[in-house]
CSV table of C-alpha atoms and ligand atoms in Angstrom, one decimal:
chain,number,residue,atom,x,y,z
A,1,MET,CA,0.1,0.0,0.0
A,2,HIS,CA,1.0,3.6,-0.6
A,3,GLU,CA,2.2,6.0,2.1
A,4,PRO,CA,-1.2,7.8,2.8
A,5,SER,CA,0.6,11.1,2.3
A,6,THR,CA,1.7,10.3,-1.1
A,7,LEU,CA,-1.8,9.3,-2.4
A,8,PRO,CA,-3.6,10.9,-5.4
A,9,VAL,CA,-6.0,13.6,-5.1
A,10,MET,CA,-8.2,14.8,-8.1
A,11,VAL,CA,-8.9,18.2,-8.3
A,12,ILE,CA,-11.8,19.4,-10.6
A,13,ASP,CA,-12.5,23.0,-11.4
A,14,ASP,CA,-12.9,25.1,-14.4
A,15,GLU,CA,-10.9,28.1,-12.7
A,16,PRO,CA,-7.2,27.6,-13.5
A,17,HIS,CA,-6.3,29.8,-10.7
A,18,LEU,CA,-7.8,27.7,-8.1
A,19,ARG,CA,-6.4,24.4,-9.7
A,20,ILE,CA,-3.0,25.8,-9.6
A,21,THR,CA,-3.2,26.9,-5.8
A,22,ALA,CA,-4.7,23.6,-4.7
A,23,SER,CA,-2.4,21.7,-6.8
A,24,GLN,CA,0.7,23.4,-5.2
A,25,THR,CA,-0.6,23.1,-1.7
A,26,LEU,CA,-1.3,19.3,-2.1
A,27,GLU,CA,2.0,18.7,-3.9
A,28,LEU,CA,4.0,20.6,-0.9
A,29,ALA,CA,2.0,18.2,1.4
A,30,GLY,CA,3.3,15.4,-0.4
A,31,TYR,CA,0.1,14.2,-2.4
A,32,THR,CA,0.1,13.6,-6.0
A,33,PRO,CA,-2.4,16.0,-7.5
A,34,HIS,CA,-4.4,15.4,-10.7
A,35,CYS,CA,-6.2,18.5,-12.1
A,36,PHE,CA,-9.1,18.5,-14.5
A,37,GLU,CA,-11.1,21.3,-15.9
A,38,SER,CA,-14.2,19.5,-16.1
A,39,ALA,CA,-16.2,16.8,-14.4
A,40,GLU,CA,-16.4,14.9,-17.8
A,41,ALA,CA,-12.4,14.7,-18.1
A,42,ALA,CA,-12.2,13.5,-14.5
A,43,LEU,CA,-14.6,10.8,-14.9
A,44,ALA,CA,-12.8,9.5,-18.3
A,45,ALA,CA,-9.4,9.5,-16.2
A,46,LEU,CA,-10.9,7.8,-13.0
A,47,PRO,CA,-9.3,4.3,-12.6
A,48,ALA,CA,-11.1,1.5,-10.7
A,49,ASN,CA,-10.2,1.3,-7.1
A,50,PHE,CA,-8.9,5.0,-7.1
A,51,PRO,CA,-6.9,5.0,-3.8
A,52,GLY,CA,-7.4,8.7,-3.1
A,53,VAL,CA,-10.0,11.5,-2.8
A,54,ILE,CA,-11.8,13.8,-5.0
A,55,VAL,CA,-12.0,17.5,-4.7
A,56,SER,CA,-14.6,19.2,-7.0
A,57,ASP,CA,-16.1,22.4,-7.5
A,58,ILE,CA,-19.9,22.3,-7.7
A,59,ARG,CA,-20.6,25.1,-10.2
A,60,MET,CA,-18.9,24.3,-13.5
A,61,PRO,CA,-19.9,24.5,-17.1
A,62,GLY,CA,-21.1,21.2,-18.6
A,63,MET,CA,-21.6,18.5,-15.8
A,64,ASP,CA,-21.8,20.0,-12.4
A,65,GLY,CA,-20.3,19.1,-9.2
A,66,MET,CA,-23.5,17.4,-7.8
A,67,THR,CA,-24.1,15.3,-11.1
A,68,LEU,CA,-20.4,14.3,-10.8
A,69,LEU,CA,-21.0,13.2,-7.2
A,70,HIS,CA,-23.8,10.9,-8.2
A,71,GLU,CA,-22.0,9.5,-11.1
A,72,LEU,CA,-18.9,8.8,-8.8
A,73,HIS,CA,-21.2,7.2,-6.2
A,74,ARG,CA,-22.7,5.0,-8.6
A,75,ARG,CA,-19.5,3.6,-9.5
A,76,ASP,CA,-18.0,3.4,-6.2
A,77,SER,CA,-20.3,4.3,-3.2
A,78,THR,CA,-17.3,4.7,-0.6
A,79,LEU,CA,-15.4,7.0,-2.7
A,80,PRO,CA,-14.7,10.4,-0.6
A,81,ILE,CA,-15.9,13.3,-2.4
A,82,ILE,CA,-15.4,16.9,-1.3
A,83,LEU,CA,-17.3,19.5,-2.9
A,84,ILE,CA,-16.4,23.1,-3.1
A,85,THR,CA,-19.3,25.5,-2.6
A,86,GLY,CA,-19.6,29.3,-3.2
A,87,HIS,CA,-18.9,31.6,-0.4
A,88,GLY,CA,-21.9,31.8,2.3
A,89,ASP,CA,-23.7,29.2,0.1
A,90,ILE,CA,-25.2,27.2,3.0
A,91,SER,CA,-28.2,25.5,1.3
A,92,THR,CA,-25.9,24.0,-1.5
A,93,ALA,CA,-23.3,23.0,1.2
A,94,VAL,CA,-26.2,21.3,3.0
A,95,GLU,CA,-27.5,19.9,-0.1
A,96,ALA,CA,-24.1,18.4,-1.0
A,97,MET,CA,-23.9,16.7,2.3
A,98,ARG,CA,-27.3,15.2,2.0
A,99,ALA,CA,-26.4,13.9,-1.3
A,100,GLY,CA,-23.5,11.8,0.2
A,101,ALA,CA,-20.6,14.3,-0.1
A,102,TRP,CA,-17.7,13.3,2.3
A,103,ASP,CA,-17.2,17.1,3.3
A,104,PHE,CA,-17.4,20.6,1.7
A,105,LEU,CA,-15.0,23.5,1.4
A,106,GLU,CA,-16.4,26.9,1.2
A,107,LYS,CA,-14.8,29.5,-1.2
A,108,PRO,CA,-12.4,31.1,-0.5
A,109,PHE,CA,-10.5,28.3,1.6
A,110,ALA,CA,-7.1,28.3,2.9
A,111,GLY,CA,-4.5,25.7,2.1
A,112,ASP,CA,-4.6,24.2,5.6
A,113,GLU,CA,-8.5,23.7,5.4
A,114,LEU,CA,-8.0,21.9,2.1
A,115,LEU,CA,-5.2,19.6,3.6
A,116,ASP,CA,-7.3,18.8,6.6
A,117,VAL,CA,-10.3,17.6,4.7
A,118,VAL,CA,-8.2,15.8,2.3
A,119,ARG,CA,-6.2,14.1,5.1
A,120,ARG,CA,-9.5,12.7,6.7
A,121,GLY,CA,-10.9,11.7,3.4
A,122,ILE,CA,-7.8,9.7,2.6
A,123,GLU,CA,-7.8,8.1,5.9
A,124,LYS,CA,-11.5,7.0,5.3
A,125,ARG,CA,-10.6,5.9,1.9
A,126,GLN,CA,-7.6,3.7,2.9
A,127,LEU,CA,-9.9,2.1,5.8
A,128,SER,CA,-12.7,1.2,3.1
A,129,LEU,CA,-10.4,-0.2,0.8
A,130,GLU,CA,-8.6,-2.2,3.5
A,131,ASN,CA,-12.2,-3.3,4.4
A,132,ASN,CA,-12.6,-4.6,1.1
A,133,ARG,CA,-9.2,-6.3,0.7
A,134,LEU,CA,-9.8,-8.0,4.1
A,135,LYS,CA,-13.1,-9.2,3.0
A,136,ALA,CA,-11.7,-10.5,-0.3
A,137,GLU,CA,-8.9,-12.2,1.5
A,138,LEU,CA,-11.2,-13.7,4.1
A,139,GLU,CA,-13.5,-15.2,1.5
A,140,ALA,CA,-10.5,-16.5,-0.2
A,141,GLN,CA,-9.2,-17.9,3.0
A,142,GLN,CA,-12.4,-19.4,4.3
A,143,ALA,CA,-11.7,-22.7,2.4
A,144,ALA,CA,-8.0,-22.7,3.3
A,145,LEU,CA,-6.7,-24.7,6.3
A,146,GLY,CA,-5.7,-23.5,9.4
A,147,PRO,CA,-6.1,-20.5,11.8
A,148,ARG,CA,-4.3,-17.2,10.8
A,149,LEU,CA,-2.1,-15.0,12.6
A,150,VAL,CA,-3.1,-11.4,11.9
A,151,GLY,CA,-0.6,-8.6,12.3
A,152,ARG,CA,2.1,-6.8,10.3
A,153,THR,CA,4.5,-5.7,13.1
A,154,ALA,CA,8.1,-7.2,13.3
A,155,VAL,CA,7.2,-9.2,16.3
A,156,ILE,CA,4.3,-11.1,14.6
A,157,SER,CA,6.4,-11.5,11.5
A,158,ARG,CA,9.0,-13.2,13.5
A,159,LEU,CA,6.5,-15.4,15.3
A,160,ALA,CA,4.9,-16.3,12.0
A,161,ALA,CA,8.3,-17.3,10.8
A,162,MET,CA,9.1,-19.3,13.9
A,163,ILE,CA,5.6,-21.1,13.6
A,164,GLN,CA,6.7,-22.2,10.1
A,165,ARG,CA,10.1,-23.3,11.0
A,166,ILE,CA,9.0,-25.3,14.3
A,167,SER,CA,6.1,-27.0,12.4
A,168,GLN,CA,8.6,-28.6,10.1
A,169,VAL,CA,10.7,-30.0,13.1
A,170,GLU,CA,10.4,-32.5,15.8
A,171,ALA,CA,10.4,-30.5,18.8
A,172,ASP,CA,8.3,-29.8,22.0
A,173,VAL,CA,7.4,-26.1,22.3
A,174,LEU,CA,6.5,-23.8,25.3
A,175,LEU,CA,4.3,-21.1,24.6
A,176,PHE,CA,4.5,-18.2,27.0
A,177,GLY,CA,2.0,-15.1,26.9
A,178,GLU,CA,-0.7,-13.4,28.8
A,179,THR,CA,-4.3,-14.2,28.5
A,180,GLY,CA,-5.8,-13.7,24.9
A,181,THR,CA,-2.5,-13.5,23.2
A,182,GLY,CA,-3.0,-16.4,21.0
A,183,LYS,CA,-1.5,-19.5,22.8
A,184,ASP,CA,-4.3,-21.7,21.6
A,185,LEU,CA,-4.1,-20.4,18.1
A,186,VAL,CA,-0.5,-20.7,17.8
A,187,ALA,CA,-0.5,-24.4,19.1
A,188,ARG,CA,-3.2,-25.1,16.4
A,189,ALA,CA,-1.2,-23.3,13.9
A,190,ILE,CA,1.8,-25.4,14.6
A,191,HIS,CA,-0.1,-28.5,14.5
A,192,GLU,CA,-2.0,-27.8,11.3
A,193,ARG,CA,1.2,-26.9,9.4
A,194,SER,CA,3.0,-30.0,10.5
A,195,ALA,CA,3.3,-33.3,9.0
A,196,ARG,CA,0.9,-34.4,11.9
A,197,ARG,CA,-1.9,-32.6,10.6
A,198,ASN,CA,-3.9,-35.7,9.9
A,199,TYR,CA,-3.6,-37.1,13.2
A,200,PRO,CA,-5.4,-35.6,16.4
A,201,PHE,CA,-4.9,-32.2,18.1
A,202,MET,CA,-5.5,-33.1,21.7
A,203,ALA,CA,-6.0,-30.1,24.2
A,204,ILE,CA,-5.9,-30.6,27.8
A,205,ASN,CA,-6.3,-27.8,30.2
A,206,CYS,CA,-4.2,-28.8,33.3
A,207,GLY,CA,-6.0,-26.1,35.4
A,208,ALA,CA,-9.4,-27.3,34.5
A,209,VAL,CA,-9.1,-31.1,35.2
A,210,PRO,CA,-9.7,-32.2,38.9
A,211,GLU,CA,-6.4,-33.1,40.3
A,212,ASN,CA,-7.7,-36.9,41.2
A,213,THR,CA,-8.7,-37.7,37.8
A,214,ILE,CA,-6.0,-35.8,35.6
A,215,GLU,CA,-3.5,-38.8,35.9
A,216,SER,CA,-5.9,-41.3,34.3
A,217,GLU,CA,-7.1,-38.5,31.9
A,218,LEU,CA,-3.8,-38.2,30.6
A,219,PHE,CA,-2.2,-41.6,30.7
A,220,GLY,CA,-5.5,-43.9,31.0
A,221,HIS,CA,-5.9,-46.7,33.3
A,222,GLU,CA,-6.4,-50.5,33.2
A,223,LYS,CA,-9.7,-52.1,34.5
A,224,GLY,CA,-9.5,-52.5,38.3
A,225,ALA,CA,-6.5,-50.2,38.5
A,226,PHE,CA,-8.3,-48.4,41.5
A,227,THR,CA,-11.7,-48.4,43.0
A,228,GLY,CA,-14.1,-47.2,40.3
A,229,ALA,CA,-12.0,-48.3,37.4
A,230,VAL,CA,-14.6,-50.4,35.9
A,231,GLU,CA,-13.5,-50.2,32.4
A,232,ARG,CA,-10.2,-49.7,30.5
A,233,ARG,CA,-9.5,-46.1,29.9
A,234,ILE,CA,-7.4,-44.8,27.0
A,235,GLY,CA,-5.5,-41.6,27.9
A,236,LYS,CA,-5.2,-38.4,26.1
A,237,PHE,CA,-1.6,-39.1,25.3
A,238,GLU,CA,-2.3,-42.3,23.8
A,239,HIS,CA,-5.3,-41.0,21.8
A,240,ALA,CA,-3.1,-38.2,20.3
A,241,ASN,CA,-0.6,-40.8,19.1
A,242,GLY,CA,0.7,-39.5,15.6
A,243,GLY,CA,-0.5,-36.0,16.5
A,244,THR,CA,-0.2,-33.2,19.1
A,245,VAL,CA,-0.9,-32.9,22.7
A,246,PHE,CA,-1.4,-29.4,23.8
A,247,LEU,CA,-1.0,-28.8,27.7
A,248,ASP,CA,-2.6,-25.5,28.6
A,249,GLU,CA,-1.9,-23.8,31.9
A,250,ILE,CA,0.8,-26.2,32.4
A,251,GLU,CA,1.7,-23.9,35.5
A,252,SER,CA,-1.4,-25.5,37.2
A,253,MET,CA,-0.4,-29.1,36.8
A,254,PRO,CA,0.2,-30.9,40.3
A,255,LEU,CA,3.8,-31.4,41.3
A,256,ALA,CA,3.4,-35.1,41.5
A,257,LEU,CA,2.3,-35.4,38.1
A,258,GLN,CA,5.0,-33.1,36.7
A,259,VAL,CA,7.5,-36.0,37.5
A,260,LYS,CA,5.3,-38.4,35.5
A,261,LEU,CA,4.9,-35.9,32.6
A,262,LEU,CA,8.8,-35.4,32.5
A,263,ARG,CA,9.2,-39.3,32.1
A,264,VAL,CA,6.7,-39.2,29.2
A,265,LEU,CA,8.5,-36.6,27.6
A,266,GLN,CA,11.9,-37.9,28.0
A,267,GLU,CA,11.2,-41.7,27.2
A,268,ARG,CA,8.4,-41.2,24.7
A,269,HIS,CA,6.3,-44.0,26.1
A,270,VAL,CA,3.1,-43.9,28.3
A,271,GLU,CA,1.9,-46.6,30.8
A,272,ARG,CA,-1.8,-46.8,31.6
A,273,LEU,CA,-2.4,-46.9,35.4
A,274,GLY,CA,-2.4,-50.5,36.6
A,275,ALA,CA,-0.5,-51.7,33.6
A,276,ASN,CA,3.0,-52.9,33.0
A,277,GLU,CA,3.1,-52.5,29.4
A,278,ALA,CA,4.9,-49.3,28.0
A,279,ILE,CA,3.0,-47.9,25.0
A,280,PRO,CA,5.3,-46.0,22.5
A,281,LEU,CA,4.3,-42.4,22.0
A,282,ASP,CA,5.0,-40.6,18.9
A,283,ILE,CA,3.7,-37.0,19.9
A,284,ARG,CA,4.5,-33.5,19.8
A,285,VAL,CA,3.9,-31.7,23.1
A,286,ILE,CA,3.0,-28.1,23.2
A,287,ALA,CA,2.8,-26.6,26.6
A,288,ALA,CA,1.3,-23.0,27.4
A,289,THR,CA,1.8,-20.9,30.4
A,290,LYS,CA,0.7,-17.4,31.5
A,291,THR,CA,3.3,-17.4,34.4
A,292,ASP,CA,6.9,-17.0,34.4
A,293,LEU,CA,7.9,-20.8,34.9
A,294,LYS,CA,11.4,-20.1,35.7
A,295,ALA,CA,10.3,-18.0,38.5
A,296,ALA,CA,7.9,-20.6,39.6
A,297,ALA,CA,10.6,-23.2,39.4
A,298,GLU,CA,13.0,-21.0,41.8
A,299,ALA,CA,10.0,-20.6,44.0
A,300,GLY,CA,9.5,-24.4,44.0
A,301,ASP,CA,6.0,-24.3,42.7
A,302,PHE,CA,7.1,-26.0,39.6
A,303,ARG,CA,9.6,-28.7,38.9
A,304,GLU,CA,12.8,-27.3,37.7
A,305,ASP,CA,13.9,-30.3,35.6
A,306,LEU,CA,10.5,-30.2,33.9
A,307,TYR,CA,11.0,-26.4,33.2
A,308,TYR,CA,14.3,-27.2,31.5
A,309,ARG,CA,12.9,-29.9,29.5
A,310,LEU,CA,10.0,-27.6,28.2
A,311,ASN,CA,12.0,-24.6,27.9
A,312,VAL,CA,14.1,-25.9,24.9
A,313,VAL,CA,11.9,-24.0,22.3
A,314,THR,CA,10.0,-21.2,24.0
A,315,LEU,CA,7.8,-18.9,21.9
A,316,PRO,CA,6.9,-15.7,23.8
A,317,LEU,CA,3.7,-14.3,22.6
A,318,PRO,CA,3.8,-10.5,22.7
A,319,ALA,CA,0.9,-8.7,24.7
A,320,LEU,CA,-1.2,-6.3,22.4
A,321,ARG,CA,0.0,-3.4,24.1
A,322,GLU,CA,3.5,-4.1,22.9
A,323,ARG,CA,2.3,-4.0,19.3
A,324,ARG,CA,-0.1,-1.4,19.2
A,325,GLU,CA,0.4,-0.6,15.4
A,326,ASP,CA,-1.5,-4.0,14.8
A,327,ILE,CA,-4.6,-2.7,16.8
A,328,PRO,CA,-6.5,-1.0,13.9
A,329,LEU,CA,-5.7,-4.1,11.5
A,330,LEU,CA,-7.0,-6.5,13.9
A,331,PHE,CA,-9.9,-4.5,14.8
A,332,GLN,CA,-10.9,-4.4,11.0
A,333,HIS,CA,-10.2,-7.9,10.8
A,334,PHE,CA,-12.6,-9.1,13.4
A,335,ALA,CA,-15.3,-6.6,12.4
A,336,VAL,CA,-15.1,-8.1,9.0
A,337,VAL,CA,-15.4,-11.5,10.2
A,338,ALA,CA,-18.3,-10.7,12.5
A,339,ALA,CA,-20.0,-8.5,9.8
A,340,ASN,CA,-19.7,-11.6,7.3
A,341,ARG,CA,-21.1,-13.9,9.8
A,342,SER,CA,-24.1,-12.0,10.7
A,343,GLY,CA,-24.9,-10.7,7.2
A,344,LEU,CA,-24.2,-7.0,8.1
A,345,GLU,CA,-22.0,-4.5,6.7
A,346,ALA,CA,-18.8,-4.0,8.4
A,347,PRO,CA,-18.8,-0.4,9.5
A,348,THR,CA,-15.5,1.9,9.1
A,349,ILE,CA,-13.8,3.5,11.8
A,350,ASP,CA,-12.6,7.1,11.7
A,351,SER,CA,-9.4,8.5,13.1
A,352,GLN,CA,-11.1,9.3,16.6
A,353,GLY,CA,-12.1,5.7,16.9
A,354,ILE,CA,-8.6,4.6,16.0
A,355,ALA,CA,-7.2,7.0,18.6
A,356,SER,CA,-9.6,5.3,21.2
A,357,LEU,CA,-8.3,2.0,20.3
A,358,LEU,CA,-4.7,2.9,20.4
A,359,ALA,CA,-5.0,4.5,23.9
A,360,HIS,CA,-6.5,1.5,25.6
A,361,ASP,CA,-4.2,-0.8,27.4
A,362,TRP,CA,-5.9,-4.2,26.5
A,363,PRO,CA,-5.3,-6.3,29.5
A,364,GLY,CA,-7.4,-9.2,27.6
A,365,ASN,CA,-5.2,-8.6,24.6
A,366,VAL,CA,-6.6,-10.0,21.2
A,367,ARG,CA,-9.6,-11.7,22.9
A,368,GLU,CA,-10.6,-8.3,24.3
A,369,LEU,CA,-10.0,-6.6,21.1
A,370,ARG,CA,-12.2,-9.3,19.1
A,371,ASN,CA,-15.0,-9.0,21.5
A,372,LEU,CA,-15.1,-5.1,21.1
A,373,ALA,CA,-15.1,-5.4,17.5
A,374,GLU,CA,-17.9,-7.9,17.5
A,375,ARG,CA,-19.9,-5.6,19.7
A,376,TYR,CA,-19.1,-2.8,17.5
A,377,VAL,CA,-20.6,-4.6,14.5
A,378,LEU,CA,-23.5,-5.7,16.2
A,379,LEU,CA,-24.3,-2.8,18.7
A,380,GLY,CA,-22.4,-0.2,17.3
A,381,ALA,CA,-25.4,1.9,15.8
A,382,ALA,CA,-26.8,2.1,19.4
A,383,PHE,CA,-23.7,3.8,20.5
A,384,ASP,CA,-23.5,6.1,17.4
A,385,TYR,CA,-20.4,4.1,16.6
A,386,ARG,CA,-18.5,5.9,19.2
A,387,LEU,CA,-15.6,3.5,20.3
A,388,ASP,CA,-14.7,5.6,23.3
A,389,THR,CA,-18.3,5.1,24.7
A,390,LEU,CA,-18.3,1.2,23.9
A,391,LEU,CA,-14.8,1.0,25.4
A,392,GLU,CA,-15.8,2.8,28.6
A,393,GLY,CA,-19.0,0.5,28.8
A,394,ALA,CA,-16.8,-2.3,28.7
A,395,GLN,CA,-14.6,-1.1,31.3
A,396,ALA,CA,-17.4,0.0,33.7
A,397,ASP,CA,-18.7,-3.4,33.9
A,398,THR,CA,-16.1,-5.6,33.4
A,399,GLN,CA,-18.6,-8.4,33.2
A,400,GLU,CA,-20.3,-9.1,29.9
A,401,PRO,CA,-23.6,-7.2,29.8
A,402,THR,CA,-26.5,-9.5,30.6
A,403,LEU,CA,-28.3,-11.3,27.8
A,404,PRO,CA,-31.4,-9.0,28.1
A,405,ARG,CA,-29.1,-6.0,27.8
A,406,GLN,CA,-27.3,-7.2,24.8
A,407,VAL,CA,-30.6,-8.3,23.1
A,408,GLU,CA,-32.0,-4.7,23.8
A,409,LEU,CA,-28.9,-3.0,22.5
A,410,PHE,CA,-28.9,-5.1,19.5
A,411,GLU,CA,-32.5,-4.3,18.8
A,412,LYS,CA,-31.8,-0.7,19.1
A,413,SER,CA,-28.7,-1.1,16.7
A,414,LEU,CA,-31.0,-3.0,14.1
A,415,ILE,CA,-33.6,-0.3,14.2
A,416,SER,CA,-31.0,2.5,14.0
A,417,GLN,CA,-29.4,0.9,10.9
A,418,SER,CA,-32.9,0.3,9.3
A,419,LEU,CA,-33.7,4.0,9.9
A,420,SER,CA,-30.6,5.0,8.5
A,421,ARG,CA,-30.8,3.0,5.5
A,422,HIS,CA,-34.3,4.1,4.9
A,423,HIS,CA,-33.6,7.9,5.7
A,424,GLY,CA,-36.3,7.7,8.5
A,425,ARG,CA,-39.1,6.6,6.2
A,426,VAL,CA,-41.3,4.8,8.8
A,427,THR,CA,-43.4,2.7,6.3
A,428,GLU,CA,-40.3,1.2,4.8
A,429,VAL,CA,-38.5,0.7,8.0
A,430,CYS,CA,-41.6,-1.3,9.4
A,431,GLN,CA,-41.8,-3.4,6.3
A,432,HIS,CA,-37.9,-3.9,6.3
A,433,LEU,CA,-38.2,-5.1,9.9
A,434,GLY,CA,-41.2,-7.0,9.5
A,435,ILE,CA,-43.1,-5.3,12.5
A,436,PRO,CA,-46.4,-3.4,12.9
A,437,ARG,CA,-46.3,0.4,13.2
A,438,LYS,CA,-47.5,0.4,16.7
A,439,THR,CA,-44.7,-2.0,17.6
A,440,PHE,CA,-42.5,0.1,15.9
A,441,TYR,CA,-43.4,3.3,17.7
A,442,ASP,CA,-43.3,1.5,20.9
A,443,LYS,CA,-39.6,0.3,20.4
A,444,LEU,CA,-38.7,3.7,19.2
A,445,LYS,CA,-40.0,5.4,22.6
A,446,LYS,CA,-38.3,2.4,24.5
A,447,HIS,CA,-35.0,3.1,22.7
A,448,GLY,CA,-35.1,6.9,22.8
A,449,LEU,CA,-34.8,7.0,18.9
A,450,HIS,CA,-36.5,9.5,16.7
A,451,ALA,CA,-37.3,8.8,13.1
A,452,ASP,CA,-36.8,12.4,12.1
A,453,ASP,CA,-33.2,12.4,13.2
A,454,TYR,CA,-32.6,10.0,10.1
A,455,ARG,CA,-34.5,12.1,7.7
A,456,HIS,CA,-31.3,13.9,6.3
A,457,SER,CA,-29.2,10.8,6.7
A,458,SER,CA,-26.8,10.3,3.7
A,459,GLU,CA,-26.4,6.5,4.2
A,460,PRO,CA,-27.0,4.5,1.4
B,501,ATP,N1,-2.5,-12.9,15.9
B,501,ATP,C1,-3.7,-13.1,15.9
B,501,ATP,N2,-4.3,-12.9,14.9
B,501,ATP,C2,-5.6,-13.2,14.8
B,501,ATP,N3,-6.4,-13.6,16.0
B,501,ATP,C3,-5.7,-13.8,17.0
B,501,ATP,C4,-4.3,-13.6,17.2
B,501,ATP,N4,-4.0,-13.8,18.6
B,501,ATP,C5,-5.2,-14.1,19.1
B,501,ATP,N5,-6.1,-14.2,18.2
B,501,ATP,C6,-7.6,-14.6,18.7
B,501,ATP,O1,-7.7,-14.1,19.9
B,501,ATP,C7,-8.6,-14.9,20.6
B,501,ATP,C8,-7.9,-15.2,21.9
B,501,ATP,O2,-6.7,-16.1,21.6
B,501,ATP,P1,-6.3,-17.6,22.3
B,501,ATP,O3,-7.6,-18.2,22.7
B,501,ATP,O4,-5.4,-18.3,21.3
B,501,ATP,O5,-5.6,-16.8,23.5
B,501,ATP,P2,-4.7,-17.6,24.6
B,501,ATP,O6,-3.4,-17.1,24.7
B,501,ATP,O7,-5.0,-18.9,24.3
B,501,ATP,O8,-5.6,-17.1,26.1
B,501,ATP,P3,-5.8,-17.7,27.4
B,501,ATP,O9,-4.6,-17.7,28.1
B,501,ATP,O10,-6.8,-16.9,28.0
B,501,ATP,O11,-6.3,-19.2,27.1
B,501,ATP,C9,-8.9,-16.1,19.7
B,501,ATP,O12,-10.2,-15.8,19.3
B,501,ATP,C10,-7.7,-16.1,18.6
B,501,ATP,O13,-8.2,-16.6,17.5
B,502,MG,MG1,-6.1,-20.5,25.7
């Protein structure tokens, strides 16, 4: 992708003087201006997927700015178009905005004003093109195998390269990262890229299995091995033979069991409880931890020998706040996925939204970001697509909102989207939502919505 500041800007005006000044200002700021003296000439020169924005005068001989706006939006509804209006011509400016112009400039305007609207327009353009690209990529990938690691920062590229390399060799792996940093995802990615992909991926949460049953869960038992062992049981290790065992939350594995695990890792065979027979194991073990195992070993909470055995290949997973540059991309990715799943449009975010995302600390890391993106898609309209409000809400109650509350917000969101799509025309909205007028008005009242507020909406 281009650097945003070198992107093209089309300037359309019949006055040569305005074209020259605007073009100089844009060029000095690093943009690439393309000037046209008529709307017709600009339309003829417009390439598909034009990455920049368009600045056009409204009053021109031949095709005027408003007609140009409609024609451009017919070709690409997300193209940001900035219209230039005459001095004090408020009614034309309002009309332009209603017709879907991104913004307007009133003559005469200063260079700074031009650069400001152009910069914001370019940001929006980049986001919607990125959205389209992600959507296409997602569709292409839906059939492809394996989970995807999203991110473009150096740490993520290095991590992806490590995953690729590790998947091709026989080594046990320790994943170390805070909650929500992708330990599960990475473990599965290693498995699915490896030669073991057609064998089981067996995930065991060491913290969630009761201490008295974990041993037989992992290693299995023979009939009569202990009271209650009425049947032979095959353990997870044996089940996973040929594949991968994922030991999640390894830090919570009981010390007594750690000895046995160490033996399995070293000797590569497993004995069912109550059996003498050693069953050969061909597995890769991937362990994951949220805590510093070295410190735990030093404190005596984790066996040192097991720690050294596991620590041969360690992959540290970065916290989201250590790779903030990936936040907007990840957010969009999850928004597009959520929108696709529910058949909604993926809303774009503006620079203010991005700033809110970047300012947040993300203790729940990528999982927290994914949840927020999903809520933004499903409930965003109820919050006027204000990310700061959504984020505040999420912080104020760290609990997920109750089901009735989420349903309520979703309802508000759908009604608001429908009102916006139908420009506040009640009959159409009721038809679209499939509810009687009376119900509709009751719901408007309940949610504090007003159909009139949507009358001038420029949403398609
Ligand atoms: N780099 C990434 N790209 C895309 N999705 C990611 C990435 N990292 C994490 N995720 C997604 O974030 C969510 C949380 O990730 P995951 O469950 O792997 O975290 P975890 O480290 O196992 O967390 P916990 O310690 O709480 O179990 C998942 O939906 C996962 O798909
Ligand atoms: Mg996990």
